[in-house]
Amino acid sequence: MKISILEKITLLLVSIILLIGYILFYTNVQNFEIYVREDGIVEWLTVVGLLAGCLVCLSRFVKLFKHKNWWFLTVILLLAILLFFVAGEEISWGQRILGIKSPEFFVEENSQHEMNFHNLVINGIKINKLVFSFGLIVMLAIYLGVMPILYYKNNKIKNFLNASGVPIPRLYQTISFVLLFIITSLLHHEKNSELLECGAALLFFLIVFAPKNKSIFQHQV
């Protein structure tokens, strides 16, 4: 499969985001912190990547509604909902933009006193660290590393994943994720995770938009 212009532009955008981050970090840390702050350009590009993936899924759901079974459509819709939820969490559901006051529950249980779930602290355990950090890394490792191998090696698994509407990462997408993780890890700042999240959101959009098994999302007339 050839890499489309949109894919190349997205990869270039991720590279530019990382390059700017490195330049700012090594020239002016204060400007770097402005670059990766909440409601800043990096956070909004993260949201753009997530919502773009969501829109691709919704478009496929509508286009294939009369042509695929309920299971295939359910998986597509669930992925769209998941991406929308993560995008909402990223900007605390527009709370800061709209000036909405946090309900008492979030004031007491949220480490940043914001109206989101990923910063909740339950019995001293940070949900963000447990689910959105450790859990997400494990799931991505399985999705990006193990699943493509099984997809290529086992026809039963391949057929199941195709029948389930699961987008399978292409090799360049998996390599891009690995490079992203390494590059952001080398940036020794507590906010390096913001660059990681932004790059991951845009790269995941590429997986949704142009997976290895893209043909399963095309209705054959």
PDB file of C-alpha atoms in Angstrom:
ATOM      1  CA  MET A   1       0.000   0.000   0.000  1.00  0.00           C
ATOM      2  CA  LYS A   2       1.251   3.442  -0.929  1.00  0.00           C
ATOM      3  CA  ILE A   3       1.354   6.224   1.624  1.00  0.00           C
ATOM      4  CA  SER A   4      -1.184   8.909   0.704  1.00  0.00           C
ATOM      5  CA  ILE A   5      -0.572  12.649   0.780  1.00  0.00           C
ATOM      6  CA  LEU A   6      -2.688  12.981   3.943  1.00  0.00           C
ATOM      7  CA  GLU A   7      -0.566  10.334   5.661  1.00  0.00           C
ATOM      8  CA  LYS A   8       2.638  12.116   4.653  1.00  0.00           C
ATOM      9  CA  ILE A   9       1.281  15.460   5.886  1.00  0.00           C
ATOM     10  CA  THR A  10       0.282  13.921   9.218  1.00  0.00           C
ATOM     11  CA  LEU A  11       3.714  12.332   9.676  1.00  0.00           C
ATOM     12  CA  LEU A  12       5.328  15.663   8.825  1.00  0.00           C
ATOM     13  CA  LEU A  13       3.076  17.407  11.359  1.00  0.00           C
ATOM     14  CA  VAL A  14       4.088  14.974  14.106  1.00  0.00           C
ATOM     15  CA  SER A  15       7.761  15.524  13.242  1.00  0.00           C
ATOM     16  CA  ILE A  16       7.344  19.315  13.357  1.00  0.00           C
ATOM     17  CA  ILE A  17       5.522  19.142  16.705  1.00  0.00           C
ATOM     18  CA  LEU A  18       8.401  17.132  18.195  1.00  0.00           C
ATOM     19  CA  LEU A  19      11.078  19.333  16.613  1.00  0.00           C
ATOM     20  CA  ILE A  20       9.508  22.513  17.971  1.00  0.00           C
ATOM     21  CA  GLY A  21       9.246  20.871  21.382  1.00  0.00           C
ATOM     22  CA  TYR A  22      12.933  20.007  21.398  1.00  0.00           C
ATOM     23  CA  ILE A  23      14.007  23.445  20.174  1.00  0.00           C
ATOM     24  CA  LEU A  24      11.919  25.215  22.809  1.00  0.00           C
ATOM     25  CA  PHE A  25      13.074  22.893  25.576  1.00  0.00           C
ATOM     26  CA  TYR A  26      16.751  23.452  24.875  1.00  0.00           C
ATOM     27  CA  THR A  27      16.459  27.199  24.220  1.00  0.00           C
ATOM     28  CA  ASN A  28      13.743  28.400  26.599  1.00  0.00           C
ATOM     29  CA  VAL A  29      12.051  26.013  29.039  1.00  0.00           C
ATOM     30  CA  GLN A  30       9.411  28.605  29.885  1.00  0.00           C
ATOM     31  CA  ASN A  31       8.314  28.775  26.250  1.00  0.00           C
ATOM     32  CA  PHE A  32       8.324  24.968  26.119  1.00  0.00           C
ATOM     33  CA  GLU A  33       5.954  24.853  29.081  1.00  0.00           C
ATOM     34  CA  ILE A  34       3.678  27.350  27.329  1.00  0.00           C
ATOM     35  CA  TYR A  35       3.818  25.150  24.219  1.00  0.00           C
ATOM     36  CA  VAL A  36       2.628  22.036  26.078  1.00  0.00           C
ATOM     37  CA  ARG A  37       0.329  23.675  28.633  1.00  0.00           C
ATOM     38  CA  GLU A  38      -3.368  22.891  29.007  1.00  0.00           C
ATOM     39  CA  ASP A  39      -5.505  24.481  26.288  1.00  0.00           C
ATOM     40  CA  GLY A  40      -2.310  25.133  24.335  1.00  0.00           C
ATOM     41  CA  ILE A  41      -1.537  24.232  20.735  1.00  0.00           C
ATOM     42  CA  VAL A  42      -0.194  20.750  21.546  1.00  0.00           C
ATOM     43  CA  GLU A  43      -3.304  19.825  23.515  1.00  0.00           C
ATOM     44  CA  TRP A  44      -5.606  21.064  20.775  1.00  0.00           C
ATOM     45  CA  LEU A  45      -3.694  19.144  18.113  1.00  0.00           C
ATOM     46  CA  THR A  46      -4.200  16.072  20.296  1.00  0.00           C
ATOM     47  CA  VAL A  47      -7.934  16.728  20.268  1.00  0.00           C
ATOM     48  CA  VAL A  48      -7.869  17.242  16.491  1.00  0.00           C
ATOM     49  CA  GLY A  49      -6.229  13.855  15.996  1.00  0.00           C
ATOM     50  CA  LEU A  50      -8.750  12.099  18.238  1.00  0.00           C
ATOM     51  CA  LEU A  51     -11.785  13.773  16.689  1.00  0.00           C
ATOM     52  CA  ALA A  52     -10.478  13.119  13.178  1.00  0.00           C
ATOM     53  CA  GLY A  53     -10.303   9.411  13.986  1.00  0.00           C
ATOM     54  CA  CYS A  54     -13.790   9.601  15.494  1.00  0.00           C
ATOM     55  CA  LEU A  55     -15.197  11.210  12.340  1.00  0.00           C
ATOM     56  CA  VAL A  56     -13.614   8.538  10.138  1.00  0.00           C
ATOM     57  CA  CYS A  57     -15.321   5.841  12.234  1.00  0.00           C
ATOM     58  CA  LEU A  58     -18.692   7.614  12.162  1.00  0.00           C
ATOM     59  CA  SER A  59     -18.422   8.078   8.401  1.00  0.00           C
ATOM     60  CA  ARG A  60     -17.778   4.361   7.941  1.00  0.00           C
ATOM     61  CA  PHE A  61     -20.636   3.479  10.280  1.00  0.00           C
ATOM     62  CA  VAL A  62     -23.085   5.502   8.168  1.00  0.00           C
ATOM     63  CA  LYS A  63     -21.679   4.318   4.841  1.00  0.00           C
ATOM     64  CA  LEU A  64     -21.674   0.642   5.807  1.00  0.00           C
ATOM     65  CA  PHE A  65     -24.838   0.615   7.938  1.00  0.00           C
ATOM     66  CA  LYS A  66     -26.847  -1.424   5.425  1.00  0.00           C
ATOM     67  CA  HIS A  67     -23.946  -3.526   4.217  1.00  0.00           C
ATOM     68  CA  LYS A  68     -22.270  -4.942   7.358  1.00  0.00           C
ATOM     69  CA  ASN A  69     -23.540  -7.026  10.258  1.00  0.00           C
ATOM     70  CA  TRP A  70     -24.335  -5.676  13.708  1.00  0.00           C
ATOM     71  CA  TRP A  71     -21.036  -6.822  15.245  1.00  0.00           C
ATOM     72  CA  PHE A  72     -18.873  -5.067  12.648  1.00  0.00           C
ATOM     73  CA  LEU A  73     -20.909  -1.867  13.025  1.00  0.00           C
ATOM     74  CA  THR A  74     -20.843  -2.055  16.828  1.00  0.00           C
ATOM     75  CA  VAL A  75     -17.047  -2.215  16.912  1.00  0.00           C
ATOM     76  CA  ILE A  76     -16.782   0.807  14.599  1.00  0.00           C
ATOM     77  CA  LEU A  77     -19.268   2.771  16.700  1.00  0.00           C
ATOM     78  CA  LEU A  78     -17.563   1.840  19.980  1.00  0.00           C
ATOM     79  CA  LEU A  79     -14.217   3.014  18.613  1.00  0.00           C
ATOM     80  CA  ALA A  80     -15.820   6.316  17.574  1.00  0.00           C
ATOM     81  CA  ILE A  81     -17.300   6.742  21.063  1.00  0.00           C
ATOM     82  CA  LEU A  82     -13.955   5.888  22.688  1.00  0.00           C
ATOM     83  CA  LEU A  83     -12.080   8.468  20.613  1.00  0.00           C
ATOM     84  CA  PHE A  84     -14.731  11.111  21.355  1.00  0.00           C
ATOM     85  CA  PHE A  85     -14.547  10.323  25.077  1.00  0.00           C
ATOM     86  CA  VAL A  86     -10.752  10.628  25.175  1.00  0.00           C
ATOM     87  CA  ALA A  87     -10.948  13.918  23.256  1.00  0.00           C
ATOM     88  CA  GLY A  88     -13.470  15.227  25.765  1.00  0.00           C
ATOM     89  CA  GLU A  89     -11.303  14.128  28.667  1.00  0.00           C
ATOM     90  CA  GLU A  90      -8.303  15.869  27.128  1.00  0.00           C
ATOM     91  CA  ILE A  91      -9.984  19.281  27.394  1.00  0.00           C
ATOM     92  CA  SER A  92     -12.015  18.442  30.532  1.00  0.00           C
ATOM     93  CA  TRP A  93     -15.157  18.540  28.399  1.00  0.00           C
ATOM     94  CA  GLY A  94     -14.674  22.222  27.629  1.00  0.00           C
ATOM     95  CA  GLN A  95     -14.862  23.196  31.287  1.00  0.00           C
ATOM     96  CA  ARG A  96     -12.042  25.728  31.204  1.00  0.00           C
ATOM     97  CA  ILE A  97     -13.196  27.205  27.912  1.00  0.00           C
ATOM     98  CA  LEU A  98     -16.800  27.626  29.062  1.00  0.00           C
ATOM     99  CA  GLY A  99     -15.863  28.615  32.603  1.00  0.00           C
ATOM    100  CA  ILE A 100     -17.900  25.803  34.169  1.00  0.00           C
ATOM    101  CA  LYS A 101     -17.399  25.266  37.888  1.00  0.00           C
ATOM    102  CA  SER A 102     -16.441  21.724  38.910  1.00  0.00           C
ATOM    103  CA  PRO A 103     -19.081  19.753  40.841  1.00  0.00           C
ATOM    104  CA  GLU A 104     -18.187  18.972  44.455  1.00  0.00           C
ATOM    105  CA  PHE A 105     -17.299  15.357  43.606  1.00  0.00           C
ATOM    106  CA  PHE A 106     -14.574  16.407  41.173  1.00  0.00           C
ATOM    107  CA  VAL A 107     -13.292  19.122  43.502  1.00  0.00           C
ATOM    108  CA  GLU A 108     -12.753  16.514  46.215  1.00  0.00           C
ATOM    109  CA  GLU A 109     -11.685  13.479  44.171  1.00  0.00           C
ATOM    110  CA  ASN A 110      -9.869  15.007  41.176  1.00  0.00           C
ATOM    111  CA  SER A 111      -6.156  15.795  41.594  1.00  0.00           C
ATOM    112  CA  GLN A 112      -6.551  18.906  39.414  1.00  0.00           C
ATOM    113  CA  HIS A 113     -10.081  19.730  40.649  1.00  0.00           C
ATOM    114  CA  GLU A 114     -11.296  19.476  37.057  1.00  0.00           C
ATOM    115  CA  MET A 115     -14.348  17.847  35.509  1.00  0.00           C
ATOM    116  CA  ASN A 116     -12.702  14.768  34.045  1.00  0.00           C
ATOM    117  CA  PHE A 117     -12.215  11.142  35.017  1.00  0.00           C
ATOM    118  CA  HIS A 118      -8.570  10.497  34.154  1.00  0.00           C
ATOM    119  CA  ASN A 119      -7.321  12.731  36.990  1.00  0.00           C
ATOM    120  CA  LEU A 120      -9.478  11.091  39.653  1.00  0.00           C
ATOM    121  CA  VAL A 121      -7.754   9.695  42.744  1.00  0.00           C
ATOM    122  CA  ILE A 122      -9.582   6.705  44.254  1.00  0.00           C
ATOM    123  CA  ASN A 123      -8.283   5.341  47.563  1.00  0.00           C
ATOM    124  CA  GLY A 124      -4.947   7.003  46.905  1.00  0.00           C
ATOM    125  CA  ILE A 125      -4.640   5.456  43.447  1.00  0.00           C
ATOM    126  CA  LYS A 126      -4.382   7.820  40.483  1.00  0.00           C
ATOM    127  CA  ILE A 127      -6.661   6.619  37.685  1.00  0.00           C
ATOM    128  CA  ASN A 128      -4.493   8.465  35.177  1.00  0.00           C
ATOM    129  CA  LYS A 129      -1.395   6.488  36.151  1.00  0.00           C
ATOM    130  CA  LEU A 130      -3.161   3.139  36.469  1.00  0.00           C
ATOM    131  CA  VAL A 131      -5.431   3.179  33.420  1.00  0.00           C
ATOM    132  CA  PHE A 132      -4.327   5.938  31.069  1.00  0.00           C
ATOM    133  CA  SER A 133      -0.601   5.343  31.507  1.00  0.00           C
ATOM    134  CA  PHE A 134       0.266   1.745  32.443  1.00  0.00           C
ATOM    135  CA  GLY A 135      -2.909   0.206  31.010  1.00  0.00           C
ATOM    136  CA  LEU A 136      -2.687   2.196  27.781  1.00  0.00           C
ATOM    137  CA  ILE A 137       0.967   1.262  27.239  1.00  0.00           C
ATOM    138  CA  VAL A 138       0.155  -2.438  27.645  1.00  0.00           C
ATOM    139  CA  MET A 139      -2.808  -2.223  25.263  1.00  0.00           C
ATOM    140  CA  LEU A 140      -0.795  -0.306  22.673  1.00  0.00           C
ATOM    141  CA  ALA A 141       2.039  -2.845  22.902  1.00  0.00           C
ATOM    142  CA  ILE A 142      -0.425  -5.651  22.197  1.00  0.00           C
ATOM    143  CA  TYR A 143      -2.246  -3.714  19.489  1.00  0.00           C
ATOM    144  CA  LEU A 144       0.842  -2.414  17.684  1.00  0.00           C
ATOM    145  CA  GLY A 145       3.190  -5.338  18.214  1.00  0.00           C
ATOM    146  CA  VAL A 146       1.361  -8.601  18.891  1.00  0.00           C
ATOM    147  CA  MET A 147      -1.856  -8.149  16.907  1.00  0.00           C
ATOM    148  CA  PRO A 148      -0.257  -7.424  13.494  1.00  0.00           C
ATOM    149  CA  ILE A 149       1.959 -10.499  13.846  1.00  0.00           C
ATOM    150  CA  LEU A 150      -1.018 -12.719  14.681  1.00  0.00           C
ATOM    151  CA  TYR A 151      -2.943 -11.103  11.835  1.00  0.00           C
ATOM    152  CA  TYR A 152      -0.252 -12.085   9.323  1.00  0.00           C
ATOM    153  CA  LYS A 153       0.468 -15.534  10.773  1.00  0.00           C
ATOM    154  CA  ASN A 154      -2.972 -16.902  11.664  1.00  0.00           C
ATOM    155  CA  ASN A 155      -5.810 -16.905   9.147  1.00  0.00           C
ATOM    156  CA  LYS A 156      -8.486 -17.551  11.784  1.00  0.00           C
ATOM    157  CA  ILE A 157      -7.403 -14.495  13.778  1.00  0.00           C
ATOM    158  CA  LYS A 158      -7.105 -12.487  10.557  1.00  0.00           C
ATOM    159  CA  ASN A 159     -10.636 -13.389   9.512  1.00  0.00           C
ATOM    160  CA  PHE A 160     -11.999 -12.632  12.988  1.00  0.00           C
ATOM    161  CA  LEU A 161     -10.343  -9.211  13.158  1.00  0.00           C
ATOM    162  CA  ASN A 162     -11.521  -8.347   9.655  1.00  0.00           C
ATOM    163  CA  ALA A 163     -15.054  -9.489  10.491  1.00  0.00           C
ATOM    164  CA  SER A 164     -14.895  -7.351  13.638  1.00  0.00           C
ATOM    165  CA  GLY A 165     -13.916  -4.167  11.845  1.00  0.00           C
ATOM    166  CA  VAL A 166     -10.621  -3.813  13.724  1.00  0.00           C
ATOM    167  CA  PRO A 167      -8.124  -1.548  11.886  1.00  0.00           C
ATOM    168  CA  ILE A 168      -4.733  -3.269  11.736  1.00  0.00           C
ATOM    169  CA  PRO A 169      -1.596  -1.075  11.990  1.00  0.00           C
ATOM    170  CA  ARG A 170       0.765  -0.994   9.025  1.00  0.00           C
ATOM    171  CA  LEU A 171       4.497  -1.440   9.585  1.00  0.00           C
ATOM    172  CA  TYR A 172       5.372   2.244   9.158  1.00  0.00           C
ATOM    173  CA  GLN A 173       2.680   3.170  11.698  1.00  0.00           C
ATOM    174  CA  THR A 174       4.048   0.786  14.308  1.00  0.00           C
ATOM    175  CA  ILE A 175       7.603   2.024  13.701  1.00  0.00           C
ATOM    176  CA  SER A 176       6.386   5.628  14.003  1.00  0.00           C
ATOM    177  CA  PHE A 177       4.831   4.867  17.379  1.00  0.00           C
ATOM    178  CA  VAL A 178       8.064   3.288  18.628  1.00  0.00           C
ATOM    179  CA  LEU A 179      10.121   6.272  17.459  1.00  0.00           C
ATOM    180  CA  LEU A 180       7.625   8.660  19.051  1.00  0.00           C
ATOM    181  CA  PHE A 181       7.923   6.889  22.396  1.00  0.00           C
ATOM    182  CA  ILE A 182      11.718   6.903  22.278  1.00  0.00           C
ATOM    183  CA  ILE A 183      11.995  10.544  21.198  1.00  0.00           C
ATOM    184  CA  THR A 184       9.599  11.849  23.850  1.00  0.00           C
ATOM    185  CA  SER A 185      11.247   9.708  26.543  1.00  0.00           C
ATOM    186  CA  LEU A 186      14.583  11.388  25.825  1.00  0.00           C
ATOM    187  CA  LEU A 187      13.051  14.762  26.630  1.00  0.00           C
ATOM    188  CA  HIS A 188      13.535  14.947  30.397  1.00  0.00           C
ATOM    189  CA  HIS A 189      10.598  17.071  31.477  1.00  0.00           C
ATOM    190  CA  GLU A 190       7.419  16.160  33.339  1.00  0.00           C
ATOM    191  CA  LYS A 191       5.373  17.536  30.446  1.00  0.00           C
ATOM    192  CA  ASN A 192       6.986  15.321  27.798  1.00  0.00           C
ATOM    193  CA  SER A 193       3.857  13.170  28.037  1.00  0.00           C
ATOM    194  CA  GLU A 194       1.905  15.965  26.339  1.00  0.00           C
ATOM    195  CA  LEU A 195       4.036  15.566  23.215  1.00  0.00           C
ATOM    196  CA  LEU A 196       3.637  11.794  23.439  1.00  0.00           C
ATOM    197  CA  GLU A 197      -0.147  12.087  23.687  1.00  0.00           C
ATOM    198  CA  CYS A 198      -0.309  14.512  20.767  1.00  0.00           C
ATOM    199  CA  GLY A 199       1.846  12.368  18.507  1.00  0.00           C
ATOM    200  CA  ALA A 200      -0.015   9.207  19.528  1.00  0.00           C
ATOM    201  CA  ALA A 201      -3.401  10.779  18.756  1.00  0.00           C
ATOM    202  CA  LEU A 202      -2.288  11.822  15.272  1.00  0.00           C
ATOM    203  CA  LEU A 203      -0.613   8.482  14.551  1.00  0.00           C
ATOM    204  CA  PHE A 204      -3.670   6.568  15.754  1.00  0.00           C
ATOM    205  CA  PHE A 205      -5.740   8.649  13.344  1.00  0.00           C
ATOM    206  CA  LEU A 206      -3.475   7.325  10.581  1.00  0.00           C
ATOM    207  CA  ILE A 207      -4.137   3.746  11.696  1.00  0.00           C
ATOM    208  CA  VAL A 208      -7.887   4.342  11.646  1.00  0.00           C
ATOM    209  CA  PHE A 209      -7.741   6.212   8.345  1.00  0.00           C
ATOM    210  CA  ALA A 210      -5.327   3.924   6.465  1.00  0.00           C
ATOM    211  CA  PRO A 211      -4.977   0.531   8.166  1.00  0.00           C
ATOM    212  CA  LYS A 212      -3.475  -2.558   6.580  1.00  0.00           C
ATOM    213  CA  ASN A 213      -6.978  -3.973   6.091  1.00  0.00           C
ATOM    214  CA  LYS A 214      -8.594  -0.793   4.751  1.00  0.00           C
ATOM    215  CA  SER A 215     -10.444  -2.825   2.110  1.00  0.00           C
ATOM    216  CA  ILE A 216     -12.830  -4.200   4.759  1.00  0.00           C
ATOM    217  CA  PHE A 217     -14.246  -0.692   5.195  1.00  0.00           C
ATOM    218  CA  GLN A 218     -15.022  -0.296   1.513  1.00  0.00           C
ATOM    219  CA  HIS A 219     -18.444  -1.355   0.297  1.00  0.00           C
ATOM    220  CA  GLN A 220     -18.202  -3.551  -2.762  1.00  0.00           C
ATOM    221  CA  VAL A 221     -20.956  -2.729  -5.238  1.00  0.00           C
TER     222      VAL A 221
END
